[in-house]
Tab-separated table of C-alpha atoms and ligand atoms in Angstrom:
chain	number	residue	atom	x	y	z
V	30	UNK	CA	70.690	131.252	112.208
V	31	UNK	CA	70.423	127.368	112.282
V	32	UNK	CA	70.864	126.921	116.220
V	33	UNK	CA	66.428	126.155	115.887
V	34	UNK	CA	67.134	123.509	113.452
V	35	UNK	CA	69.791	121.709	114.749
V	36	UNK	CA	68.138	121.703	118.365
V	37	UNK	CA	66.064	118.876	117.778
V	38	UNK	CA	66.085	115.966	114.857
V	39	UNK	CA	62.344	116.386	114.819
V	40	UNK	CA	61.168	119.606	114.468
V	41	UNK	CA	58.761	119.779	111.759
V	42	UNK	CA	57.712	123.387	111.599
V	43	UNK	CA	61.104	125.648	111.034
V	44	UNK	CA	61.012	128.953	112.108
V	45	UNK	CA	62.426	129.706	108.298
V	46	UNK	CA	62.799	127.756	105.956
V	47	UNK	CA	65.441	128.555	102.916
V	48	UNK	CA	65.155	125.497	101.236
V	49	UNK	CA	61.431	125.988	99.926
V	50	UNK	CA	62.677	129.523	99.010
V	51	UNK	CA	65.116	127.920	96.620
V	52	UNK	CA	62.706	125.087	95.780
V	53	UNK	CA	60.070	128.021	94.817
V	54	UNK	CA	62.557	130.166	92.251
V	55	UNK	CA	65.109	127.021	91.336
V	56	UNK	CA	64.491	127.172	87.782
V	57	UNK	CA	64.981	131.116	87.490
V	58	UNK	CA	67.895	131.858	90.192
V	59	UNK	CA	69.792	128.688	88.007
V	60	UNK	CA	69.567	130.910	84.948
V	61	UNK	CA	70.752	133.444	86.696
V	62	UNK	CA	73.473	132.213	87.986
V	63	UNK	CA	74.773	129.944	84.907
V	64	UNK	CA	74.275	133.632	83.222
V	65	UNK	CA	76.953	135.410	85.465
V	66	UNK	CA	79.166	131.927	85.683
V	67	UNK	CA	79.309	132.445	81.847
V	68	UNK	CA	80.049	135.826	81.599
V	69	UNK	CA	83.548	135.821	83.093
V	70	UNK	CA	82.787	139.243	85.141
V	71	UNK	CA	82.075	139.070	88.762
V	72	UNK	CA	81.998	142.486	90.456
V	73	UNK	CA	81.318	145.954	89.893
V	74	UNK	CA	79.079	144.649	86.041
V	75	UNK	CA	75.841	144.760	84.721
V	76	UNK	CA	74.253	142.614	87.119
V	77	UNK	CA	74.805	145.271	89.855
V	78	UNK	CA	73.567	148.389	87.858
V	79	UNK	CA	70.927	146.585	86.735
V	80	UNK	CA	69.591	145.631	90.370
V	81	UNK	CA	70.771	148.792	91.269
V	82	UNK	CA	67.825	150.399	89.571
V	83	UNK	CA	65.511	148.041	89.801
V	84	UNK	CA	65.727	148.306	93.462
V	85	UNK	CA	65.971	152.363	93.092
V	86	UNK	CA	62.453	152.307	91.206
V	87	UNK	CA	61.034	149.618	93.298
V	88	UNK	CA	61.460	151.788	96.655
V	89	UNK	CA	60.909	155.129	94.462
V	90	UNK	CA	64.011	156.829	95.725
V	91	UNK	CA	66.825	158.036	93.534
V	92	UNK	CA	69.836	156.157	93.994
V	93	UNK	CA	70.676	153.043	95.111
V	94	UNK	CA	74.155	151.154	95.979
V	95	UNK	CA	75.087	148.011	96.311
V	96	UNK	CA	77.202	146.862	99.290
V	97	UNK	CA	79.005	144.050	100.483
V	98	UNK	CA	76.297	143.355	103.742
V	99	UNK	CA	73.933	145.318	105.854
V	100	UNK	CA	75.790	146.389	108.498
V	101	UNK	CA	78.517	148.063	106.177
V	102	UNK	CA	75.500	150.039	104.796
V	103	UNK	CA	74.374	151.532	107.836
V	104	UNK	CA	77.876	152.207	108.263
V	105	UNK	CA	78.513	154.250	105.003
V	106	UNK	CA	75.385	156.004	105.098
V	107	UNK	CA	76.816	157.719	108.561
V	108	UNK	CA	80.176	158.186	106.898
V	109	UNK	CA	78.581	160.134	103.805
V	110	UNK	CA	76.637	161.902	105.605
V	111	UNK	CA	79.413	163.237	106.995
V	112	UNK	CA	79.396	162.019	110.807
V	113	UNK	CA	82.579	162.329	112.592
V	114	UNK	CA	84.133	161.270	115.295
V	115	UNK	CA	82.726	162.316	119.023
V	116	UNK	CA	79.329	162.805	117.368
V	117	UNK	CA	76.586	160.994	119.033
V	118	UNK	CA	73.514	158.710	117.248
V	119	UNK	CA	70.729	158.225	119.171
V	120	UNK	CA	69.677	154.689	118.661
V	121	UNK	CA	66.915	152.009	119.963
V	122	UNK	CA	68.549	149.225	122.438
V	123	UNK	CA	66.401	146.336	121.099
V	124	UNK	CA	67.682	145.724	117.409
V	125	UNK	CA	70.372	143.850	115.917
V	126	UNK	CA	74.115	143.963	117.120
V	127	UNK	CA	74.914	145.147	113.870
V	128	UNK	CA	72.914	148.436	114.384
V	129	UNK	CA	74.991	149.734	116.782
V	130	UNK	CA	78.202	148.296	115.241
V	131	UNK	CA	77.967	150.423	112.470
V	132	UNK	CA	77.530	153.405	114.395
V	133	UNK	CA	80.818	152.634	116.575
V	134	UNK	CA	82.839	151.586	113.156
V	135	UNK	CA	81.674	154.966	112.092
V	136	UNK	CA	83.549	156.750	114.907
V	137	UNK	CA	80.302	157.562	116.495
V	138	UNK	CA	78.832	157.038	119.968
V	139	UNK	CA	76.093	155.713	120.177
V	140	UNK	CA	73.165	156.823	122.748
V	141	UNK	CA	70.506	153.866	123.675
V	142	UNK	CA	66.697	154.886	123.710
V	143	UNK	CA	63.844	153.220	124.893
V	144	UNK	CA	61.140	151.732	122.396
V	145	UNK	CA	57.124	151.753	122.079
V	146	UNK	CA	55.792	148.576	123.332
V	147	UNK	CA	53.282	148.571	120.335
V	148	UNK	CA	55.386	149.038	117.863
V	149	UNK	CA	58.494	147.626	118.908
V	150	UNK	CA	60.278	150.973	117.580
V	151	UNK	CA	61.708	153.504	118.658
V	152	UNK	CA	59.522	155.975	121.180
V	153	UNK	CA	59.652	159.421	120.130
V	154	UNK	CA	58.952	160.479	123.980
V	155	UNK	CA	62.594	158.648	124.763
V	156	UNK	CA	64.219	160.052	121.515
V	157	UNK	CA	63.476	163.476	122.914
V	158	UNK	CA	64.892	162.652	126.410
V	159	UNK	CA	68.064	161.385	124.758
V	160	UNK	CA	68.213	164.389	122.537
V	161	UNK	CA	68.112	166.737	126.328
V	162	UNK	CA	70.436	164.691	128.029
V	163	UNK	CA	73.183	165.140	124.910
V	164	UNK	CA	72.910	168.619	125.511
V	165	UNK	CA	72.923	168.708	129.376
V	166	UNK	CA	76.466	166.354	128.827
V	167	UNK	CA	77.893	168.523	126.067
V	168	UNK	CA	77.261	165.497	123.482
V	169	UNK	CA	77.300	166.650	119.855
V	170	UNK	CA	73.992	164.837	118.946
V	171	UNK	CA	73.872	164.795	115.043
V	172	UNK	CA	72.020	161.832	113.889
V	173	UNK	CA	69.038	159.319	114.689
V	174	UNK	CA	69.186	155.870	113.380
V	175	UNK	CA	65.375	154.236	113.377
V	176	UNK	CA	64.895	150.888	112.490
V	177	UNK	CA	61.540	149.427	111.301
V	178	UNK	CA	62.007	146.431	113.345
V	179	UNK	CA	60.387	142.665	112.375
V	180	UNK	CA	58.942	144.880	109.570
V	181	UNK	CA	56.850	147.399	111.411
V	182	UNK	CA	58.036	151.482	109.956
V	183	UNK	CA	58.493	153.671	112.784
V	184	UNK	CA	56.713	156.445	113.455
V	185	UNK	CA	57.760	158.643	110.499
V	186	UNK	CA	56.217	161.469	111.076
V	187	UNK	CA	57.100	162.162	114.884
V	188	UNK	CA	60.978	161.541	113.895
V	189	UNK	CA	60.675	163.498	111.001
V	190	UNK	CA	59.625	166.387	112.933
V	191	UNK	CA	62.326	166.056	115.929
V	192	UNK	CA	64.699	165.752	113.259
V	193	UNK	CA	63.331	169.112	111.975
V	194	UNK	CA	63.478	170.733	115.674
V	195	UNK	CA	66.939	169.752	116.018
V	196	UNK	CA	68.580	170.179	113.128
V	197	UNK	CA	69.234	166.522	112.593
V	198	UNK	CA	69.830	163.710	110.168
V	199	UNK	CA	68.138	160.660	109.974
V	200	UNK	CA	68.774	156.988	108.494
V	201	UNK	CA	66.676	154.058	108.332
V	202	UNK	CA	67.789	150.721	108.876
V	203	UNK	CA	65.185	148.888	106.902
V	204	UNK	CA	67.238	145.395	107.023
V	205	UNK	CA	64.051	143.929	108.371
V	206	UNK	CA	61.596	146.029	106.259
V	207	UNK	CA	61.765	145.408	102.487
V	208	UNK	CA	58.109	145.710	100.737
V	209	UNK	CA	57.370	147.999	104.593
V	210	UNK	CA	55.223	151.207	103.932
V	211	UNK	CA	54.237	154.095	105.548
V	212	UNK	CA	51.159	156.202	104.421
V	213	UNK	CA	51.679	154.380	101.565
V	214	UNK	CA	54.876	155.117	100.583
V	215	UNK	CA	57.922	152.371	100.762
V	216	UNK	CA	59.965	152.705	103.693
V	217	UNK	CA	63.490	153.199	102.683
V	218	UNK	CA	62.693	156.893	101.335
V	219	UNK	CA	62.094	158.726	104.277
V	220	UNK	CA	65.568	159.568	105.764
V	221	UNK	CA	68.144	161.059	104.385
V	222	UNK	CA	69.650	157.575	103.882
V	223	UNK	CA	68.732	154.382	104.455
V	224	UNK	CA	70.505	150.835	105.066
V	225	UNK	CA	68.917	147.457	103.880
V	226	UNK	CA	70.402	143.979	104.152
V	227	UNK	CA	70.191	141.120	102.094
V	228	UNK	CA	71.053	138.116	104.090
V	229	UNK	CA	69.782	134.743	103.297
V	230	UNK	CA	66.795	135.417	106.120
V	231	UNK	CA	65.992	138.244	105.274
V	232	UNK	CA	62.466	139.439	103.271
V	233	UNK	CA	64.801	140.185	99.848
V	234	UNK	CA	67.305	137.350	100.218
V	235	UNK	CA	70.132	136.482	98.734
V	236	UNK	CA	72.186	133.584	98.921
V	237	UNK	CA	75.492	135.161	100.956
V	238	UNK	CA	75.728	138.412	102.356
V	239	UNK	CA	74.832	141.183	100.673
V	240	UNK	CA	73.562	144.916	101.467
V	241	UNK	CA	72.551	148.411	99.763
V	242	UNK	CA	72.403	152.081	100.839
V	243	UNK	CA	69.274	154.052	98.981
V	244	UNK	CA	69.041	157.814	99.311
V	245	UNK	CA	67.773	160.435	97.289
V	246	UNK	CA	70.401	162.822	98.156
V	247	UNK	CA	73.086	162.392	95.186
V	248	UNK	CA	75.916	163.936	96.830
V	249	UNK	CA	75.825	161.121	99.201
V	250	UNK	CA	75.094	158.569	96.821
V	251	UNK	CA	78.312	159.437	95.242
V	252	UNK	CA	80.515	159.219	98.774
V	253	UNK	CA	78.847	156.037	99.182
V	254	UNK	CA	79.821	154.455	95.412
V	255	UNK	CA	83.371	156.161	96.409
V	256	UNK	CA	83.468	154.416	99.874
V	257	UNK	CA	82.817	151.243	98.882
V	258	UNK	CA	85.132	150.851	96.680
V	259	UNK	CA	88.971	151.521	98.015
V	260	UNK	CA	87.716	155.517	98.053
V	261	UNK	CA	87.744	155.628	94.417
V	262	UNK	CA	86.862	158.383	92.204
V	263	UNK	CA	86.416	157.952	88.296
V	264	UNK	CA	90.167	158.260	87.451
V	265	UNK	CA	90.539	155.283	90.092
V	266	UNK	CA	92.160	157.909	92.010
V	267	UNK	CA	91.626	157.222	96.108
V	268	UNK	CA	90.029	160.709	97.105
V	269	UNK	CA	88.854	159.422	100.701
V	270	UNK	CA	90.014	156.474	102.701
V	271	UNK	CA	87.208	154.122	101.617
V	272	UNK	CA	86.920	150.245	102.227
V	273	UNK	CA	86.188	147.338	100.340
V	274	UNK	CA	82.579	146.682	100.579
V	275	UNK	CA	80.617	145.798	97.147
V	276	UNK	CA	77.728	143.308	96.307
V	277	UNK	CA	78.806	140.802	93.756
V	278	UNK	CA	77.549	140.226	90.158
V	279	UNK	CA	76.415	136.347	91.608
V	280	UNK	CA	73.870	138.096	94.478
V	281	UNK	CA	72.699	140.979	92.581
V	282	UNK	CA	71.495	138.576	89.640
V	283	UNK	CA	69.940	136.098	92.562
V	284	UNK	CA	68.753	139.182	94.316
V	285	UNK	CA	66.571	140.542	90.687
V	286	UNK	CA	64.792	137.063	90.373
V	287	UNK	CA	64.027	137.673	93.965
V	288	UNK	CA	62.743	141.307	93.661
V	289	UNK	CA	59.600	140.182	91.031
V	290	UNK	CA	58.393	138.340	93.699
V	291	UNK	CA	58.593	140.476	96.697
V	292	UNK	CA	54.818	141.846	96.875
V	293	UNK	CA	53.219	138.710	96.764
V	294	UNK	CA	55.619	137.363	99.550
V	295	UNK	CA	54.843	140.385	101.210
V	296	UNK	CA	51.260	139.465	100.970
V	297	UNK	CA	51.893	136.116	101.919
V	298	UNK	CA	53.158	137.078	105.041
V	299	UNK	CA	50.549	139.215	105.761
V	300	UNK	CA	48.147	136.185	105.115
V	301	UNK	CA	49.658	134.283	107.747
V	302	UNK	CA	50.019	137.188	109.923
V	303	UNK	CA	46.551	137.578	110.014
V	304	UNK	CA	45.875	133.717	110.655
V	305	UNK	CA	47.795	134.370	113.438
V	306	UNK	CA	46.231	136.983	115.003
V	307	UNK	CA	42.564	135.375	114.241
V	308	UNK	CA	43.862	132.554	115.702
V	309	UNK	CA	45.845	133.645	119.134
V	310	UNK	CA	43.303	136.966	119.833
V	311	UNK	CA	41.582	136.322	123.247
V	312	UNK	CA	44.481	134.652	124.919
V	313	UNK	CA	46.970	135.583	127.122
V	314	UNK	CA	49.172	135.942	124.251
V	315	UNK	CA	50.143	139.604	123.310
V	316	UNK	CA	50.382	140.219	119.657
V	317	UNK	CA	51.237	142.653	116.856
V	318	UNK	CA	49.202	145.369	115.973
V	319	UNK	CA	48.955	146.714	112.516
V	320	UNK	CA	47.578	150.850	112.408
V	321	UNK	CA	45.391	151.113	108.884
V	322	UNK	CA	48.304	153.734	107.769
V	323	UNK	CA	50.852	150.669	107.266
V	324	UNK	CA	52.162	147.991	105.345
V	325	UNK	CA	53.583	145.725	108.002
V	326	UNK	CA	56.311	143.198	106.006
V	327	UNK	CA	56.010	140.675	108.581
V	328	UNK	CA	60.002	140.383	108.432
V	329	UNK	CA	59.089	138.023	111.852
V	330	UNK	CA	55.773	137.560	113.572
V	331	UNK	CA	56.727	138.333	117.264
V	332	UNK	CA	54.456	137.666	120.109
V	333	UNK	CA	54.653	138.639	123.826
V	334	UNK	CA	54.160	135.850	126.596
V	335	UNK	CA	55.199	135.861	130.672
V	336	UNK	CA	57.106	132.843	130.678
V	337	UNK	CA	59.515	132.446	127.816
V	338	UNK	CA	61.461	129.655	127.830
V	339	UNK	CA	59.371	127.348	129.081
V	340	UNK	CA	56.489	128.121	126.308
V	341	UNK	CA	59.461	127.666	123.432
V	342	UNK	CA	60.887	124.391	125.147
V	343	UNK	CA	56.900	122.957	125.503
V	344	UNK	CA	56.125	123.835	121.404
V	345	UNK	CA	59.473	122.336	120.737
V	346	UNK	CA	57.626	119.111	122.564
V	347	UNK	CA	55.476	119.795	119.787
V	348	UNK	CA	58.006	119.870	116.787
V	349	UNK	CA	57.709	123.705	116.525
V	350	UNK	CA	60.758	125.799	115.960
V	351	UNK	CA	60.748	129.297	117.067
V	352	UNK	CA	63.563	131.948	117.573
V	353	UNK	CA	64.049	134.568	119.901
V	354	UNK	CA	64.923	138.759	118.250
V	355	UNK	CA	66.490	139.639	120.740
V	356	UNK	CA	66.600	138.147	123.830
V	357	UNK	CA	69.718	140.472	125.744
V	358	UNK	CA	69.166	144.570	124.894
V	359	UNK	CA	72.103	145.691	123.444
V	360	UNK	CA	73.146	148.328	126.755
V	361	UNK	CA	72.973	144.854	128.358
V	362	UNK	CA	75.927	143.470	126.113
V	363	UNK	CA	79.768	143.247	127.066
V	364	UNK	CA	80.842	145.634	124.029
V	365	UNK	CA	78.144	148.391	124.638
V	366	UNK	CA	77.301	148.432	128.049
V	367	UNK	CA	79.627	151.556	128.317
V	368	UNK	CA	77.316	153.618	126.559
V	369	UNK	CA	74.288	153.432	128.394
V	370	UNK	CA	73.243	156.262	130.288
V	371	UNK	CA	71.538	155.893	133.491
V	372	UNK	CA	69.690	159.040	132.803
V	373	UNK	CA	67.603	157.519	129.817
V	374	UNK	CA	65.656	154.862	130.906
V	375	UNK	CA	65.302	151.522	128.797
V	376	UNK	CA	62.890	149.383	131.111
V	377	UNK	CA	60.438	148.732	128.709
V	378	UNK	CA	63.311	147.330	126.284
V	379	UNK	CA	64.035	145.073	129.148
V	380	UNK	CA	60.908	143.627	129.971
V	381	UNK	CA	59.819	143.004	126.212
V	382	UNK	CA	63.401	141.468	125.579
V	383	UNK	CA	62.519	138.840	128.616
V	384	UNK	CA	59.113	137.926	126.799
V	385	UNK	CA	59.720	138.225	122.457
V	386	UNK	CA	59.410	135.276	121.046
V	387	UNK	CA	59.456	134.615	116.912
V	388	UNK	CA	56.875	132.583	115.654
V	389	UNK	CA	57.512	130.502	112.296
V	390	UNK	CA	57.211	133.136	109.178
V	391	UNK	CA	58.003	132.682	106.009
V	392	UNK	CA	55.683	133.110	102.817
V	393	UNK	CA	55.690	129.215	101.997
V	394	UNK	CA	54.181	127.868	105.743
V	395	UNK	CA	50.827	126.201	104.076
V	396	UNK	CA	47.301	126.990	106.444
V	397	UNK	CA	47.763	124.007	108.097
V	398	UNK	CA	51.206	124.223	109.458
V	399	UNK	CA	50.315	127.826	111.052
V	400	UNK	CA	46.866	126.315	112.705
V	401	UNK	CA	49.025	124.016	114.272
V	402	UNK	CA	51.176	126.277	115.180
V	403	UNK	CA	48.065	128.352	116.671
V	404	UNK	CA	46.681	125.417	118.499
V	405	UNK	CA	49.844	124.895	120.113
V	406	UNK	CA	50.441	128.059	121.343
V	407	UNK	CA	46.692	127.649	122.566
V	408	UNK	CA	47.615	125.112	125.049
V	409	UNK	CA	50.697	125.569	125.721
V	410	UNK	CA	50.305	129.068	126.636
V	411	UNK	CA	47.425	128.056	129.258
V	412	UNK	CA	47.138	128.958	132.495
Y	20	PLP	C1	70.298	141.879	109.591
Y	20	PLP	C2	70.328	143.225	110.178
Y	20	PLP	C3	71.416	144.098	109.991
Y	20	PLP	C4	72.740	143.683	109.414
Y	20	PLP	O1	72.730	143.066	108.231
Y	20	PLP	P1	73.953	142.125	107.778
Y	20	PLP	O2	73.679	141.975	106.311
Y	20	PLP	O3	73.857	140.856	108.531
Y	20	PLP	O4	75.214	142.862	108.042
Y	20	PLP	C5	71.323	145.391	110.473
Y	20	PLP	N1	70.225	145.805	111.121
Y	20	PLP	C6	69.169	144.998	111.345
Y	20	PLP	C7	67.985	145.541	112.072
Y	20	PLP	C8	69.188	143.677	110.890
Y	20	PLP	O5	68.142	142.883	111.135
């Protein structure tokens, strides 16, 4: 997470910056804290139920449940909804190692699709292609995970309706996608589970790990709050072989102070998103697009150029951090190569995995920092 900051003694724009997001809240998350210091009770308390539903109404779903980080919570929602072993999940290549993780810890296989260039999200064309070759291998295809990558909510309605077609389930993994909407409804609510982390970089932050499942189904809310917990029932009786996975009183009190302030981060980021794209548009530079139908959260502001690593070492010259989501697709990587098919192709997650770079985002960068960043791009990115 730090690698940009360490790189260089100078850099004076961070890519993020978790300092001013203490600096911002210090007087509030100190409360909080001294308040669950003070109360003696440090798991599984009021802190938790309270964000719990907070977070529940927030998104508009039914139930939500704290978990230990994000990855265990795409994790559990498979296991409640009941995936078993040998049954495959179709999921995008570019994401997070920890997408695919959970569908392995699961017992599942996973099956690599190809993503929209636009949207950086899954492609519904190459979600249908995996879905055909499952069946032409005799793969049990049961479940799609879609995640709204850098903040931008996949195409809802196109998955929603192969899901119907095929008899499917769905879960989002809205790690990068807190405050995210789609036809104006929060993402999070659209599958029949979703997974959110709560990592210190993340849009709702807190200061360790932390993670939540939301669904409105209640039957899997319930394996969830079982799973997380040893496999616990209400008589403290294991019914299921569960784990240990549970968001702590400290982090769920950080993590409400956080929560009141999430829309007008959200906006903030948008602000700057916008800056950006007035800024870079006309160049070579290839950059987001946001469709009138969504709320992008600007989790990252990613932009396209040819020649990567040259254009990040020159605005380093400049005293500009910047990060790279992702830069190897995950078929690419030692512990999942074996489950790429040749049959699907994933050539456009390759090529946009040679070119991504992050920009500096977070909701406290002032005007001037991101017109510098802009005019440095400008130049550097000149050919
Ligand atoms: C961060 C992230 C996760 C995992 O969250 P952790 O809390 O680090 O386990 C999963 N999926 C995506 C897309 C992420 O960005």
């Amino acid at each position: 997470m730090n690698d940009e900051r360490s790189a260089r003694r100078d850099v004076e724009i961070l890519q993020i910056d978790l300092r001013r997001a203490y600096t911002a809240y210090a007087r509030e998350l100190d409360t909080a804290v001294e308040r669950v210091m003070r109360s003696g009770w440090y798991l599984i308390g009021k802190e938790l139920q309270a964000f719990e539903q907070e977070w529940a109404e927030y998104l508009h779903v039914r139930e939500t449940i704290g978990v230990a980080n994000g990855t265990d919570a795409v994790e559990l929602c498979l296991r409640a909804l009941g995936l078993t072993e040998r049954q495959a999940v179709i999921v995008p290549s570019h994401t997070a190692a920890a997408t695919v993780t959970a569908v392995i810890r699961a017992g599942a296989t996973p099956v690599f699709c190809d993503l929209d260039e636009r949207s950086m999200t899954l492609d519904p064309v190459s979600v249908r292609r995996a879905i055909e070759v499952c069946q032409v291998r005799g793969f049990d295809c049961r479940a799609i995970i879609a995640v709204h990558l850098y903040g931008h909510p996949v195409a809802v309605d196109e998955i929603e309706s192969i899901v119907e077609t095929f008899g499917l389930v769905w879960v989002e993994d809205a790690a990068q996608a807190h405050g995210a909407s789609y036809n104006g409804r929060h993402v999070g609510g659209f599958g029949q589970a979703a997974a959110f982390s709560f990592y210190p970089t993340k849009n709702l932050a807190a200061c360790g790990d932390g993670g939540a499942v939301v669904t409105n189904d209640s039957e899997v809310a319930n394996r969830v709050r079982q799973l997380r917990q040893y496999g616990w029932n209400e008589e403290r009786l294991a019914q299921n072989v569960g784990q240990n996975s549970r968001l702590d009183e400290l982090q769920a009190a950080i993590l409400r102070v956080r929560l009141r302030s999430l829309d007008s981060e959200i906006a903030a980021r948008n602000r700057i998103a916008q800056k950006y794209i007035e800024q870079l548009s006309g160049s070579e530079i290839i950059l987001p697009e946001v469709p009138p139908n969504l709320v992008h959260a600007f989790h990252q502001f990613v932009i396209r150029v040819g020649d990567r690593e040259s254009v990040r070492a020159r605005l380093l010259e400049e005293g500009i951090a910047t990060a790279v989501h992702y830069p190897v697709p995950l078929h690419k990587q030692p512990a999942f190569a074996k489950y790429a098919l040749p049959e699907i192709s994933l050539s456009r997650t390759e090529q946009v995995a040679r070119e991504v770079i992050s920009l500096p985002m977070h909701p406290w960068l002032t005007e001037t920092e991101v017109s510098r960043v802009c005019q440095a791009c400008l130049r550097v990115c000149k050919f």
